[in-house]
Tab-separated table of C-alpha atoms in Angstrom:
chain	number	residue	atom	x	y	z
A	453	MET	CA	20.021	22.349	-0.398
A	454	ARG	CA	22.534	22.826	2.434
A	455	TYR	CA	21.913	26.587	2.295
A	456	SER	CA	18.173	25.971	2.735
A	457	ILE	CA	18.830	23.696	5.718
A	458	LEU	CA	21.179	26.270	7.259
A	459	PHE	CA	18.612	29.034	6.788
A	460	PHE	CA	15.862	26.876	8.313
A	461	THR	CA	18.078	25.980	11.295
A	462	LEU	CA	18.943	29.635	11.933
A	463	PHE	CA	15.254	30.526	11.670
A	464	LEU	CA	14.339	27.918	14.298
A	465	ILE	CA	17.079	29.099	16.653
A	466	HIS	CA	15.981	32.723	16.278
A	467	SER	CA	12.268	31.954	16.642
A	468	CYS	CA	12.867	29.992	19.830
A	469	GLN	CA	14.751	32.808	21.495
A	470	LYS	CA	12.685	34.648	24.058
A	471	PRO	CA	12.560	38.443	23.880
A	472	VAL	CA	14.753	40.171	26.420
A	473	ASN	CA	12.562	41.646	29.118
A	474	ARG	CA	13.617	44.973	30.564
A	475	PRO	CA	13.637	45.248	34.361
A	476	VAL	CA	10.731	47.131	35.880
A	477	PHE	CA	11.784	50.337	37.614
A	478	SER	CA	11.248	50.273	41.361
A	479	GLU	CA	13.228	53.344	42.449
A	480	VAL	CA	14.952	56.448	41.192
A	481	ILE	CA	18.170	57.901	42.568
A	482	VAL	CA	18.339	61.702	42.481
A	483	GLU	CA	21.747	63.373	42.240
A	484	VAL	CA	21.615	67.179	42.276
A	485	LEU	CA	24.068	68.713	39.784
A	486	TYR	CA	23.218	72.410	40.026
A	487	GLU	CA	21.423	74.589	42.556
A	488	ASP	CA	20.483	78.252	42.377
A	489	SER	CA	17.496	80.473	43.140
A	490	LEU	CA	15.942	79.870	39.725
A	491	SER	CA	12.880	78.379	38.080
A	492	ILE	CA	14.290	76.009	35.451
A	493	ARG	CA	11.750	74.697	32.945
A	494	ALA	CA	13.900	74.289	29.833
A	495	ILE	CA	16.631	71.660	29.421
A	496	GLU	CA	18.117	70.014	26.347
A	497	LEU	CA	20.625	67.186	25.908
A	498	MET	CA	23.330	68.292	23.489
A	499	GLY	CA	25.876	65.536	22.986
A	500	GLY	CA	27.986	65.385	26.113
A	501	SER	CA	26.349	68.361	27.797
A	502	LEU	CA	22.991	69.485	29.112
A	503	GLY	CA	21.852	72.939	28.062
A	504	PHE	CA	19.406	74.866	30.219
A	505	ALA	CA	17.702	78.233	30.483
A	506	ALA	CA	15.681	79.785	33.293
A	507	ASN	CA	14.231	82.980	34.641
A	508	LYS	CA	16.384	86.030	35.534
A	509	GLY	CA	17.928	85.753	32.060
A	510	VAL	CA	20.116	82.837	33.172
A	511	PHE	CA	21.258	80.122	30.777
A	512	GLY	CA	24.128	77.661	30.690
A	513	THR	CA	25.454	74.134	30.258
A	514	ILE	CA	26.466	71.199	32.420
A	515	ASP	CA	29.268	68.911	31.238
A	516	LEU	CA	27.839	65.451	31.869
A	517	GLN	CA	31.259	63.865	32.330
A	518	THR	CA	32.935	66.379	34.643
A	519	LYS	CA	29.664	67.862	36.006
A	520	THR	CA	31.145	71.318	35.427
A	521	VAL	CA	28.473	74.022	35.310
A	522	ARG	CA	28.866	77.129	33.166
A	523	THR	CA	26.306	79.925	33.389
A	524	ASN	CA	25.696	83.245	31.719
A	525	SER	CA	22.895	85.793	31.651
A	526	GLN	CA	21.070	87.606	28.871
A	527	LYS	CA	19.632	91.104	29.192
A	528	TYR	CA	17.293	92.938	26.821
A	529	ASP	CA	17.192	96.671	27.532
A	530	SER	CA	16.309	96.670	31.233
A	531	ILE	CA	14.679	93.207	31.081
A	532	PHE	CA	16.161	89.937	32.266
A	533	PRO	CA	13.975	87.529	30.235
A	534	GLU	CA	12.283	84.442	31.604
A	535	PHE	CA	13.264	81.536	29.366
A	536	ARG	CA	11.036	78.442	29.330
A	537	ALA	CA	11.925	76.980	25.920
A	538	ILE	CA	15.247	75.956	24.411
A	539	THR	CA	16.336	73.744	21.529
A	540	HIS	CA	19.373	73.119	19.369
A	541	THR	CA	20.623	72.054	15.959
A	542	SER	CA	23.958	70.406	15.242
A	543	THR	CA	25.577	73.853	15.206
A	544	ASP	CA	23.459	76.246	17.273
A	545	PHE	CA	21.637	76.699	20.572
A	546	PHE	CA	18.327	78.598	20.826
A	547	MET	CA	16.317	79.991	23.735
A	548	LEU	CA	12.916	81.680	23.787
A	549	SER	CA	11.341	83.849	26.470
A	550	VAL	CA	7.758	83.998	27.650
A	551	ALA	CA	5.596	87.128	27.975
A	552	ASN	CA	5.811	90.421	26.133
A	553	PRO	CA	8.087	90.982	24.304
A	554	ALA	CA	8.891	87.493	23.055
A	555	LEU	CA	12.643	87.209	22.572
A	556	LEU	CA	14.261	84.396	20.598
A	557	TYR	CA	18.047	84.084	20.756
A	558	LYS	CA	20.472	82.041	18.664
A	559	THR	CA	24.142	81.285	19.138
A	560	GLY	CA	25.932	84.210	17.505
A	561	ASP	CA	28.957	84.146	15.225
A	562	MET	CA	31.061	85.946	17.850
A	563	GLY	CA	30.234	83.522	20.654
A	564	LYS	CA	27.480	85.655	22.185
A	565	MET	CA	23.747	85.067	21.887
A	566	GLU	CA	22.173	86.887	18.951
A	567	LEU	CA	18.559	88.128	18.978
A	568	VAL	CA	16.865	86.716	15.851
A	569	TYR	CA	13.154	87.279	16.575
A	570	VAL	CA	11.149	89.784	18.600
A	571	GLU	CA	7.376	89.985	18.916
A	572	ASP	CA	5.523	92.671	20.824
A	573	GLY	CA	1.873	92.498	21.817
A	574	GLU	CA	-0.382	92.434	24.836
A	575	ASN	CA	-1.237	88.736	24.487
A	576	VAL	CA	2.140	87.509	23.253
A	577	PHE	CA	3.303	84.468	25.219
A	578	TYR	CA	5.458	81.721	23.683
A	579	ASP	CA	5.608	78.294	25.281
A	580	ALA	CA	7.776	75.740	23.457
A	581	MET	CA	10.128	75.213	20.534
A	582	ALA	CA	11.855	72.400	18.604
A	583	PHE	CA	13.674	71.630	15.335
A	584	TRP	CA	12.724	69.020	12.761
A	585	ASN	CA	16.215	69.177	11.266
A	586	ASP	CA	19.146	71.586	11.038
A	587	LYS	CA	17.183	73.979	8.827
A	588	GLU	CA	13.542	73.785	9.903
A	589	GLY	CA	12.294	74.684	13.359
A	590	ILE	CA	9.077	75.708	15.091
A	591	ALA	CA	7.994	77.653	18.161
A	592	ILE	CA	4.461	77.950	19.506
A	593	GLY	CA	2.609	80.444	21.645
A	594	ASP	CA	-0.827	81.448	22.867
A	595	THR	CA	-3.655	82.596	20.624
A	596	VAL	CA	-3.226	86.041	19.072
A	597	GLY	CA	-5.592	87.380	16.437
A	598	GLY	CA	-7.773	84.273	16.278
A	599	CYS	CA	-5.252	81.425	16.110
A	600	LEU	CA	-2.394	79.826	17.964
A	601	SER	CA	0.892	81.692	17.506
A	602	ILE	CA	3.275	79.596	15.405
A	603	ILE	CA	6.603	80.802	14.056
A	604	ILE	CA	8.738	78.797	11.616
A	605	THR	CA	12.335	78.958	10.435
A	606	ARG	CA	13.560	77.375	7.205
A	607	ASP	CA	17.127	78.674	7.287
A	608	GLY	CA	18.575	77.175	10.438
A	609	GLY	CA	17.131	79.762	12.800
A	610	TYR	CA	18.592	82.916	11.270
A	611	SER	CA	15.105	84.196	10.468
A	612	TRP	CA	11.618	83.306	11.732
A	613	ALA	CA	8.206	84.029	10.217
A	614	LYS	CA	4.814	83.874	11.882
A	615	LEU	CA	2.160	81.772	10.164
A	616	PRO	CA	-0.991	83.760	9.282
A	617	CYS	CA	-4.248	82.586	10.808
A	618	ASP	CA	-5.666	81.599	7.423
A	619	GLN	CA	-3.076	78.806	7.333
A	620	LEU	CA	-3.984	77.459	10.776
A	621	PRO	CA	-7.006	75.948	12.531
A	622	LYS	CA	-9.171	78.609	14.138
A	623	GLY	CA	-8.229	79.161	17.760
A	624	LEU	CA	-10.673	78.838	20.623
A	625	GLU	CA	-11.231	81.688	23.049
A	626	GLY	CA	-8.376	81.731	25.532
A	627	GLU	CA	-6.556	78.836	23.846
A	628	GLY	CA	-2.830	78.609	24.282
A	629	ALA	CA	-0.214	76.211	25.565
A	630	PHE	CA	1.297	75.762	29.005
A	631	ALA	CA	4.907	76.933	29.290
A	632	ALA	CA	5.479	74.283	31.931
A	633	SER	CA	8.202	72.027	30.503
A	634	ASN	CA	8.862	72.859	26.817
A	635	THR	CA	7.026	69.674	25.838
A	636	ASN	CA	3.877	70.977	24.173
A	637	ILE	CA	5.474	70.015	20.835
A	638	ALA	CA	6.299	66.456	19.722
A	639	LEU	CA	8.195	65.805	16.481
A	640	GLN	CA	8.683	62.698	14.332
A	641	GLY	CA	10.237	63.141	10.891
A	642	ASN	CA	8.395	66.057	9.252
A	643	LYS	CA	5.428	65.604	11.581
A	644	ALA	CA	4.563	67.767	14.564
A	645	TRP	CA	1.863	67.566	17.220
A	646	ILE	CA	1.000	70.548	19.448
A	647	GLY	CA	-1.034	70.171	22.645
A	648	THR	CA	-3.153	73.110	23.820
A	649	THR	CA	-4.844	74.379	26.964
A	650	LYS	CA	-8.199	73.462	25.413
A	651	GLY	CA	-7.269	69.794	25.157
A	652	ARG	CA	-6.801	69.964	21.410
A	653	VAL	CA	-3.913	68.659	19.303
A	654	LEU	CA	-2.795	70.513	16.188
A	655	PHE	CA	-1.026	68.342	13.608
A	656	THR	CA	1.173	68.801	10.549
A	657	ASP	CA	2.812	66.112	8.434
A	658	ASN	CA	4.831	68.490	6.233
A	659	ALA	CA	6.895	70.585	8.653
A	660	GLY	CA	4.250	73.207	9.211
A	661	LYS	CA	3.042	73.877	5.674
A	662	SER	CA	-0.503	72.658	6.431
A	663	TRP	CA	-2.391	71.859	9.628
A	664	SER	CA	-5.345	69.957	11.053
A	665	VAL	CA	-6.753	69.728	14.574
A	666	VAL	CA	-8.411	67.078	16.759
A	667	GLN	CA	-10.110	67.323	20.139
A	668	THR	CA	-8.839	64.960	22.842
A	669	PRO	CA	-10.845	63.881	25.920
A	670	ILE	CA	-8.455	65.749	28.246
A	671	LEU	CA	-10.396	67.938	30.681
A	672	SER	CA	-10.077	71.648	29.899
A	673	ASP	CA	-13.006	73.354	31.625
A	674	LYS	CA	-10.779	75.774	33.558
A	675	PRO	CA	-7.857	77.971	32.447
A	676	THR	CA	-5.556	75.844	34.628
A	677	GLN	CA	-6.587	72.605	32.879
A	678	GLY	CA	-5.663	71.139	29.499
A	679	ILE	CA	-2.667	69.395	27.912
A	680	TYR	CA	0.526	70.260	29.738
A	681	SER	CA	2.870	67.830	28.018
A	682	MET	CA	3.011	65.286	25.209
A	683	ASP	CA	5.381	62.761	23.675
A	684	PHE	CA	5.395	60.412	20.686
A	685	TYR	CA	7.395	57.183	20.823
A	686	ASP	CA	7.144	56.864	17.040
A	687	SER	CA	4.867	58.243	14.333
A	688	SER	CA	1.901	56.248	15.674
A	689	LEU	CA	2.127	55.980	19.466
A	690	GLY	CA	1.613	59.184	21.425
A	691	ILE	CA	0.625	60.233	24.927
A	692	VAL	CA	-0.566	63.440	26.570
A	693	ILE	CA	-0.939	64.446	30.200
A	694	GLY	CA	-2.625	67.339	31.928
A	695	GLY	CA	-4.569	68.004	35.059
A	696	ASP	CA	-4.797	71.131	37.171
A	697	TYR	CA	-1.803	72.464	39.061
A	698	THR	CA	-4.146	74.244	41.478
A	699	ASP	CA	-5.764	70.858	42.298
A	700	PRO	CA	-2.895	68.439	41.605
A	701	ASP	CA	-4.413	65.329	43.213
A	702	LYS	CA	-7.361	65.245	40.844
A	703	SER	CA	-6.829	62.620	38.128
A	704	PHE	CA	-10.072	62.813	36.148
A	705	ALA	CA	-9.558	62.927	32.356
A	706	ASN	CA	-5.937	64.024	32.553
A	707	LYS	CA	-4.120	61.258	30.614
A	708	ALA	CA	-4.766	60.000	27.072
A	709	ILE	CA	-3.085	57.799	24.470
A	710	SER	CA	-3.147	57.639	20.672
A	711	ARG	CA	-2.166	54.615	18.615
A	712	ASP	CA	-2.954	56.075	15.199
A	713	GLY	CA	-0.672	59.072	14.949
A	714	GLY	CA	-2.920	61.419	16.889
A	715	LYS	CA	-6.081	60.942	14.827
A	716	SER	CA	-7.916	59.642	17.902
A	717	TRP	CA	-7.271	59.617	21.647
A	718	GLU	CA	-8.599	57.557	24.544
A	719	LEU	CA	-8.327	58.205	28.268
A	720	LEU	CA	-5.838	56.285	30.387
A	721	ALA	CA	-6.003	55.449	34.100
A	722	ASN	CA	-9.011	57.695	34.520
A	723	ASN	CA	-9.571	58.749	38.135
A	724	GLN	CA	-6.350	56.932	39.004
A	725	GLU	CA	-2.909	58.219	39.868
A	726	PRO	CA	-1.049	60.194	38.785
A	727	GLY	CA	-2.850	63.499	38.951
A	728	TYR	CA	-1.367	66.703	37.575
A	729	LYS	CA	2.067	66.400	35.949
A	730	SER	CA	3.924	68.963	33.881
A	731	CYS	CA	6.048	66.598	31.757
A	732	ILE	CA	5.662	63.117	30.302
A	733	ARG	CA	8.215	61.006	28.435
A	734	PHE	CA	8.429	57.515	26.934
A	735	VAL	CA	11.428	55.578	28.220
A	736	PRO	CA	13.818	54.892	25.298
A	737	ASN	CA	14.092	51.300	24.023
A	738	SER	CA	10.941	50.264	25.884
A	739	GLU	CA	8.738	49.665	22.813
A	740	GLY	CA	6.541	52.454	24.145
A	741	LYS	CA	5.479	50.424	27.160
A	742	GLU	CA	7.366	52.440	29.775
A	743	ILE	CA	6.478	56.020	30.597
A	744	VAL	CA	7.672	58.518	33.184
A	745	ALA	CA	5.640	61.547	34.245
A	746	ILE	CA	6.960	64.239	36.561
A	747	GLY	CA	5.765	67.399	38.241
A	748	PHE	CA	6.190	69.328	41.452
A	749	THR	CA	4.250	66.475	43.105
A	750	GLY	CA	6.903	63.858	42.269
A	751	ILE	CA	7.871	61.172	39.763
A	752	SER	CA	5.463	58.491	38.503
A	753	TYR	CA	6.110	55.466	36.288
A	754	SER	CA	4.147	53.025	34.143
A	755	ASN	CA	5.439	49.859	32.488
A	756	ASP	CA	2.220	48.880	30.700
A	757	MET	CA	1.695	51.815	28.346
A	758	GLY	CA	-0.044	53.999	30.893
A	759	ILE	CA	-2.701	51.611	32.143
A	760	ASN	CA	-1.241	51.381	35.652
A	761	TRP	CA	1.145	53.732	37.440
A	762	LYS	CA	3.209	53.843	40.598
A	763	ALA	CA	4.950	56.688	42.377
A	764	LEU	CA	8.734	56.307	42.419
A	765	SER	CA	9.613	59.482	44.289
A	766	ASN	CA	8.174	62.573	45.942
A	767	GLU	CA	11.032	64.665	44.554
A	768	GLY	CA	9.497	67.494	42.546
A	769	PHE	CA	10.626	68.638	39.086
A	770	TYR	CA	9.132	70.488	36.097
A	771	THR	CA	10.752	68.792	33.104
A	772	ILE	CA	12.773	65.690	32.188
A	773	ARG	CA	14.888	64.378	29.285
A	774	PHE	CA	16.194	60.807	28.932
A	775	GLN	CA	19.818	60.216	27.993
A	776	ASN	CA	19.253	56.474	27.673
A	777	ASP	CA	16.824	53.863	29.012
A	778	SER	CA	17.862	54.262	32.648
A	779	VAL	CA	19.394	57.736	33.019
A	780	ALA	CA	17.599	61.040	32.666
A	781	TYR	CA	18.072	64.671	33.636
A	782	ALA	CA	15.394	66.774	35.280
A	783	ALA	CA	14.998	70.415	36.230
A	784	GLY	CA	12.695	72.270	38.539
A	785	ARG	CA	12.591	74.845	41.265
A	786	ASN	CA	16.149	75.905	42.096
A	787	ARG	CA	17.876	72.804	40.721
A	788	ILE	CA	18.914	70.402	37.971
A	789	ALA	CA	19.475	66.734	38.791
A	790	LYS	CA	20.580	63.441	37.290
A	791	LEU	CA	17.962	60.710	37.696
A	792	THR	CA	19.050	57.072	37.669
A	793	PHE	CA	16.165	54.620	37.380
A	794	LYS	CA	16.582	51.132	38.832
């Protein structure tokens, strides 16, 4: 009996406790960590360091404790590739270039980057990449031969194979993905969602073995419109953002949310700020309520799951990654910075 009373007492104490409310962000402090004449659209948190890759073949790391920056450059024949996608496993770092030829590099056994995939073709243009686990990874590119370009590795990135179009949803004319922030892919478990320039989302629940597609309400009438970035807080709650970088103030049909794992999408804050953004991220530990969106127009924030937004800063960036629920790192034109939200 006394155990029942103790259990009931503990239950009452727990049920009467109020949930801890997170503070609402009202400002963001920007601390520049690295500056150079580069366009940096690919960053990745890797333990105690931040990996990055840019144009001019430049790639490197920033030690987050000492703030020491180490850079290197990669050359292919006479080409200094433009890197807009990077990712990592527990043992290796990967970077992928845009345009023709597509060049995918992996950390080599001798400490140098090793070329593990090359694709030539007039319309070749890869946009983003990510790993489900240490063995299985994915990279996506624009439509070639009637479908989106998707390459998969099952051996930790040593070899990559392109999926044939008969295994993928049929591509639309001119469909691709924007290489704006390396966030056209969102992963949860064995699932993956891919956002396209035509406002569609491709989906797999078995690490790329089979695919389906759904149309979102994101505006995609022009080549400069469509889904620029997406994120999933868990396997159900996802968000996408788009707009038009040539008309960045326009906010019609450029934000949408899914609460059923991407099966359906509804517009958010339609005709309300923010307009065009190139990257969107859920704030960690926020139950999916807090969202940050960034672009060259500045940093915007929502604390009610995207219904209402406010501008926190006019500082422009292309891409952002959260280290925890108040610190993030962002990259953009000529710089990488630490962002502290308060």
